[in-house]
Backbone as CSV, one residue per row, in Angstrom:
resi,resn,N_x,N_y,N_z,CA_x,CA_y,CA_z,C_x,C_y,C_z
1,UNK,-21.004,-51.028,-8.616,-22.176,-51.168,-9.187,-22.327,-52.586,-9.730
2,UNK,-23.497,-53.096,-9.520,-23.802,-54.456,-10.198,-23.566,-54.519,-11.633
3,UNK,-23.449,-55.670,-12.194,-23.228,-55.789,-13.660,-24.507,-55.527,-14.412
4,UNK,-24.241,-54.632,-15.260,-25.286,-54.109,-16.032,-25.931,-55.162,-17.120
5,UNK,-25.049,-56.220,-17.373,-25.516,-57.136,-18.261,-26.681,-57.987,-17.649
6,UNK,-26.985,-57.900,-16.439,-27.987,-58.580,-15.788,-29.290,-57.817,-15.850
7,UNK,-29.412,-56.790,-16.637,-30.815,-56.037,-16.867,-31.589,-56.772,-17.762
8,UNK,-32.862,-56.971,-17.229,-33.983,-57.742,-17.918,-34.647,-56.796,-18.730
9,UNK,-34.955,-56.746,-19.943,-35.724,-55.992,-20.512,-37.093,-56.553,-20.789
10,UNK,-37.957,-55.644,-20.254,-39.397,-56.154,-20.551,-39.847,-56.408,-21.887
11,UNK,-41.059,-57.023,-22.041,-41.697,-57.165,-23.332,-42.110,-55.899,-23.876
12,UNK,-42.536,-55.083,-23.068,-43.102,-53.784,-23.564,-41.950,-52.876,-24.063
13,UNK,-40.778,-52.900,-23.168,-39.762,-52.322,-23.631,-39.186,-52.756,-24.834
14,UNK,-39.176,-53.988,-25.099,-38.752,-54.358,-26.464,-39.541,-54.308,-27.719
15,UNK,-40.905,-54.247,-27.280,-41.797,-53.903,-28.208,-41.783,-52.519,-28.690
16,UNK,-41.599,-51.470,-27.762,-41.531,-50.126,-28.078,-40.146,-49.819,-29.000
17,UNK,-39.103,-50.638,-28.865,-37.875,-50.373,-29.522,-38.100,-50.985,-30.917
18,UNK,-38.818,-52.085,-30.905,-39.018,-52.709,-32.202,-39.856,-51.962,-33.188
19,UNK,-41.025,-51.503,-32.578,-41.982,-50.561,-33.253,-41.376,-49.397,-33.827
20,UNK,-40.573,-48.746,-33.146,-39.897,-47.402,-33.533,-38.572,-47.544,-33.955
21,UNK,-37.890,-48.853,-34.030,-36.776,-49.130,-34.850,-35.544,-48.252,-33.853
22,UNK,-35.807,-48.581,-32.668,-34.482,-48.194,-31.715,-33.953,-49.362,-31.161
23,UNK,-32.641,-49.250,-30.863,-31.849,-50.347,-30.045,-32.249,-50.090,-28.500
24,UNK,-32.298,-51.152,-27.792,-32.470,-50.854,-26.413,-31.334,-50.160,-25.851
25,UNK,-30.030,-50.272,-26.319,-28.867,-49.562,-25.915,-29.062,-48.158,-26.138
26,UNK,-29.451,-47.757,-27.430,-29.499,-46.483,-27.567,-30.694,-45.737,-26.867
27,UNK,-31.597,-46.198,-26.599,-32.591,-45.694,-25.608,-32.246,-45.530,-24.229
28,UNK,-31.622,-46.704,-23.764,-31.121,-46.496,-22.430,-30.014,-45.487,-22.247
29,UNK,-29.265,-45.483,-23.221,-27.957,-44.405,-23.208,-28.685,-42.999,-23.288
30,UNK,-29.807,-42.809,-24.122,-30.322,-41.450,-24.134,-30.990,-41.124,-22.813
31,UNK,-31.632,-42.121,-22.210,-32.088,-41.707,-20.838,-30.896,-41.441,-19.706
32,UNK,-29.947,-42.218,-19.768,-28.804,-41.892,-18.912,-28.158,-40.634,-19.261
33,UNK,-27.971,-40.398,-20.382,-27.398,-39.163,-20.893,-28.160,-37.749,-20.308
34,UNK,-29.506,-38.033,-20.057,-30.361,-36.982,-19.664,-30.452,-36.643,-18.183
35,UNK,-29.591,-37.591,-17.524,-29.884,-37.508,-15.816,-28.611,-36.518,-15.575
36,UNK,-29.131,-35.410,-15.274,-28.186,-34.272,-14.663,-29.083,-33.481,-13.657
37,UNK,-28.844,-34.107,-12.502,-29.796,-33.552,-11.312,-29.511,-32.147,-10.953
38,UNK,-28.414,-31.506,-11.148,-28.134,-30.164,-10.959,-29.066,-29.346,-11.753
39,UNK,-28.840,-29.707,-12.934,-29.620,-28.723,-14.055,-31.032,-28.928,-13.868
40,UNK,-31.654,-30.260,-13.519,-32.959,-30.390,-13.380,-33.413,-29.572,-12.066
41,UNK,-32.681,-29.472,-10.876,-33.067,-28.867,-9.736,-33.170,-27.391,-9.938
42,UNK,-32.346,-26.729,-10.714,-32.199,-25.442,-10.986,-33.239,-24.983,-12.162
43,UNK,-33.604,-25.858,-13.019,-34.532,-25.657,-14.196,-35.492,-26.875,-14.261
44,UNK,-36.415,-26.878,-13.319,-37.313,-28.092,-13.258,-38.267,-28.266,-14.471
45,UNK,-38.339,-27.306,-15.277,-39.300,-27.421,-16.481,-38.720,-27.392,-17.693
46,UNK,-37.328,-27.652,-17.614,-36.761,-27.958,-18.953,-37.112,-29.030,-19.791
47,UNK,-37.231,-28.978,-21.007,-37.909,-30.009,-21.602,-37.189,-31.356,-21.618
48,UNK,-35.893,-31.239,-21.141,-35.155,-32.785,-21.091,-35.340,-33.126,-19.602
49,UNK,-36.474,-32.839,-18.830,-36.501,-33.096,-17.237,-36.790,-34.405,-17.042
50,UNK,-37.242,-35.360,-18.069,-38.123,-36.533,-17.723,-37.190,-37.442,-17.130
51,UNK,-35.992,-37.849,-17.643,-34.957,-38.832,-16.736,-34.925,-38.348,-15.568
52,UNK,-34.678,-37.017,-15.021,-34.364,-36.531,-13.851,-35.654,-36.789,-13.063
53,UNK,-36.875,-36.396,-13.600,-37.994,-36.647,-12.798,-38.216,-37.955,-12.382
54,UNK,-37.978,-38.850,-13.360,-37.804,-40.298,-12.993,-36.877,-40.691,-11.743
55,UNK,-35.796,-40.100,-12.015,-34.720,-40.398,-10.759,-35.153,-39.954,-9.550
56,UNK,-35.638,-38.723,-9.480,-36.206,-38.241,-8.131,-37.375,-38.830,-7.553
57,UNK,-38.301,-39.298,-8.386,-39.432,-40.176,-8.006,-38.955,-41.371,-7.350
58,UNK,-38.150,-42.026,-8.132,-37.275,-43.311,-7.542,-36.823,-43.141,-6.146
59,UNK,-36.112,-41.846,-6.076,-35.509,-41.729,-4.882,-36.602,-41.536,-3.748
60,UNK,-37.662,-40.918,-3.803,-38.717,-40.661,-2.869,-39.392,-41.862,-2.539
61,UNK,-39.633,-42.750,-3.629,-40.384,-44.172,-3.428,-39.433,-45.285,-2.697
62,UNK,-38.180,-45.357,-3.126,-37.612,-46.440,-2.690,-36.536,-46.104,-1.690
63,UNK,-36.266,-44.921,-1.195,-35.293,-44.595,-0.280,-35.813,-44.865,1.084
64,UNK,-35.300,-45.941,1.812,-35.833,-46.011,3.179,-34.959,-45.721,4.432
65,UNK,-33.852,-45.330,3.996,-32.593,-45.045,4.997,-33.002,-43.701,5.611
66,UNK,-33.284,-43.511,6.949,-33.532,-42.384,7.589,-32.236,-41.503,7.374
67,UNK,-30.944,-42.064,7.346,-29.794,-41.194,7.314,-29.745,-40.498,5.980
68,UNK,-29.936,-41.378,4.977,-30.166,-40.826,3.538,-31.179,-39.658,3.392
69,UNK,-32.091,-39.949,3.809,-33.449,-38.814,3.889,-32.904,-37.356,4.585
70,UNK,-32.354,-37.862,6.039,-31.861,-36.625,6.563,-30.932,-35.842,5.743
71,UNK,-29.733,-36.505,5.370,-28.803,-36.028,4.321,-29.335,-35.166,3.164
72,UNK,-30.460,-35.789,2.540,-31.283,-35.151,1.530,-31.884,-33.905,2.013
73,UNK,-32.305,-33.842,3.049,-32.885,-32.580,3.913,-31.791,-31.480,3.903
74,UNK,-30.561,-32.084,4.469,-29.632,-30.940,4.650,-29.116,-30.341,3.350
75,UNK,-28.967,-31.443,2.536,-28.635,-30.994,1.033,-29.589,-29.943,0.494
76,UNK,-31.149,-30.258,0.663,-31.926,-29.294,0.327,-31.850,-27.991,0.768
77,UNK,-31.390,-27.826,2.212,-31.532,-26.634,2.854,-30.299,-25.746,2.040
78,UNK,-29.258,-26.497,1.889,-27.971,-25.871,1.277,-28.243,-25.312,-0.039
79,UNK,-29.088,-26.269,-0.681,-29.479,-25.954,-2.244,-30.411,-24.637,-2.373
80,UNK,-31.331,-24.549,-1.355,-32.255,-23.388,-1.320,-31.342,-22.241,-1.251
81,UNK,-30.172,-22.244,-0.369,-29.427,-21.054,-0.197,-28.688,-20.696,-1.344
82,UNK,-28.409,-21.562,-2.358,-27.676,-21.328,-3.555,-28.692,-20.782,-4.450
83,UNK,-29.972,-21.190,-4.292,-31.026,-20.737,-5.349,-31.387,-19.229,-4.738
84,UNK,-31.411,-18.845,-3.491,-31.759,-17.593,-3.093,-30.859,-16.753,-3.318
85,UNK,-29.431,-17.087,-3.435,-28.326,-16.209,-3.844,-28.321,-15.912,-5.339
86,UNK,-28.841,-16.850,-6.061,-28.857,-16.652,-7.502,-27.605,-16.489,-8.185
87,UNK,-27.716,-15.769,-9.210,-26.448,-15.461,-10.018,-26.679,-16.461,-11.331
88,UNK,-25.448,-16.430,-12.154,-25.288,-17.158,-13.211,-24.705,-18.442,-13.056
89,UNK,-24.254,-18.917,-11.823,-23.544,-20.027,-11.720,-24.288,-21.054,-10.829
90,UNK,-25.810,-20.859,-10.765,-26.519,-21.795,-9.830,-26.299,-23.306,-10.088
91,UNK,-26.348,-23.566,-11.266,-26.180,-24.953,-11.826,-24.819,-25.508,-11.513
92,UNK,-23.748,-24.766,-11.725,-22.436,-25.213,-11.181,-22.213,-25.283,-9.745
93,UNK,-22.783,-24.316,-9.051,-22.905,-24.380,-7.388,-23.682,-25.677,-7.009
94,UNK,-24.822,-26.042,-7.627,-25.662,-27.147,-7.494,-24.766,-28.449,-7.631
95,UNK,-24.105,-28.426,-8.769,-23.331,-29.680,-9.175,-22.147,-29.824,-8.174
96,UNK,-21.526,-28.680,-7.653,-20.384,-28.822,-6.653,-21.166,-29.398,-5.211
97,UNK,-22.181,-28.794,-4.944,-22.928,-29.424,-3.981,-23.148,-30.894,-3.902
98,UNK,-23.731,-31.334,-4.992,-23.772,-32.834,-5.336,-22.616,-33.548,-5.130
99,UNK,-21.583,-33.076,-5.679,-20.231,-33.778,-5.858,-19.762,-33.727,-4.320
100,UNK,-19.731,-32.704,-3.569,-19.453,-32.825,-2.165,-20.085,-33.892,-1.462
101,UNK,-21.514,-33.877,-1.389,-22.217,-34.973,-0.845,-21.827,-36.389,-1.329
102,UNK,-21.584,-36.490,-2.730,-21.203,-37.790,-3.315,-19.966,-38.299,-2.402
103,UNK,-19.005,-37.317,-2.368,-17.686,-37.708,-1.690,-17.934,-37.994,-0.322
104,UNK,-18.760,-37.394,0.345,-19.083,-37.591,1.781,-19.571,-39.023,1.922
105,UNK,-20.555,-39.464,1.082,-21.165,-40.627,1.006,-20.255,-41.871,0.833
106,UNK,-19.487,-41.652,-0.094,-18.402,-42.739,-0.413,-17.422,-42.816,0.822
107,UNK,-16.878,-41.659,1.511,-16.232,-41.757,2.487,-16.646,-42.296,3.641
108,UNK,-17.962,-42.113,3.933,-18.826,-42.731,5.023,-18.747,-44.275,4.719
109,UNK,-19.071,-44.751,3.533,-19.027,-46.115,3.165,-17.669,-46.894,3.471
110,UNK,-16.758,-46.026,3.039,-15.163,-46.765,3.071,-14.963,-46.685,4.649
111,UNK,-15.337,-45.780,5.647,-15.217,-45.901,6.947,-15.887,-47.009,7.498
112,UNK,-17.255,-47.138,7.097,-18.045,-48.398,7.616,-17.289,-49.667,7.273
113,UNK,-16.778,-49.803,5.961,-16.076,-51.121,5.671,-14.854,-51.266,6.522
114,UNK,-14.105,-50.171,6.620,-12.769,-50.449,7.565,-13.321,-50.735,8.985
115,UNK,-14.262,-50.305,9.393,-14.638,-50.534,10.852,-15.513,-51.753,10.949
116,UNK,-15.690,-52.649,9.916,-16.489,-53.847,9.845,-17.851,-53.609,9.957
117,UNK,-18.365,-52.455,9.785,-20.018,-52.264,9.941,-20.578,-52.474,8.479
118,UNK,-21.845,-52.525,8.397,-22.528,-52.827,7.113,-23.734,-51.911,7.351
119,UNK,-24.303,-51.695,6.160,-25.779,-50.812,6.033,-26.592,-51.458,6.967
120,UNK,-26.736,-52.564,7.196,-27.730,-53.297,7.921,-27.560,-53.087,9.639
121,UNK,-26.360,-52.753,9.970,-26.058,-52.452,11.413,-26.746,-51.123,11.827
122,UNK,-27.087,-50.283,11.028,-27.842,-49.029,11.399,-29.101,-49.184,12.186
């Protein structure tokens, strides 16, 4: 990941923090702490959904990789089966599904690096 020290705070963000006496660090940390995609997917109307909603909207707006979108579709199909099965562990099963996808993505990236490929080669 890129160095987080390069994040530039907008004037509006700093103004919000100043008015309400928050530090930028605590606001950003609170946002980050609320990102829990498995929880959001299983309970989309949860009051703490806003950080997750932003992340999902960001995904839809800025992902231009056909492979990533195809993988997201495959993930969605597997997730639907989890939700259809129901039970008390839908969040845990969704979390495991996300972890498996994450592991697969990292392995694919390592393989591309080992083979001298880049994301631009696709």
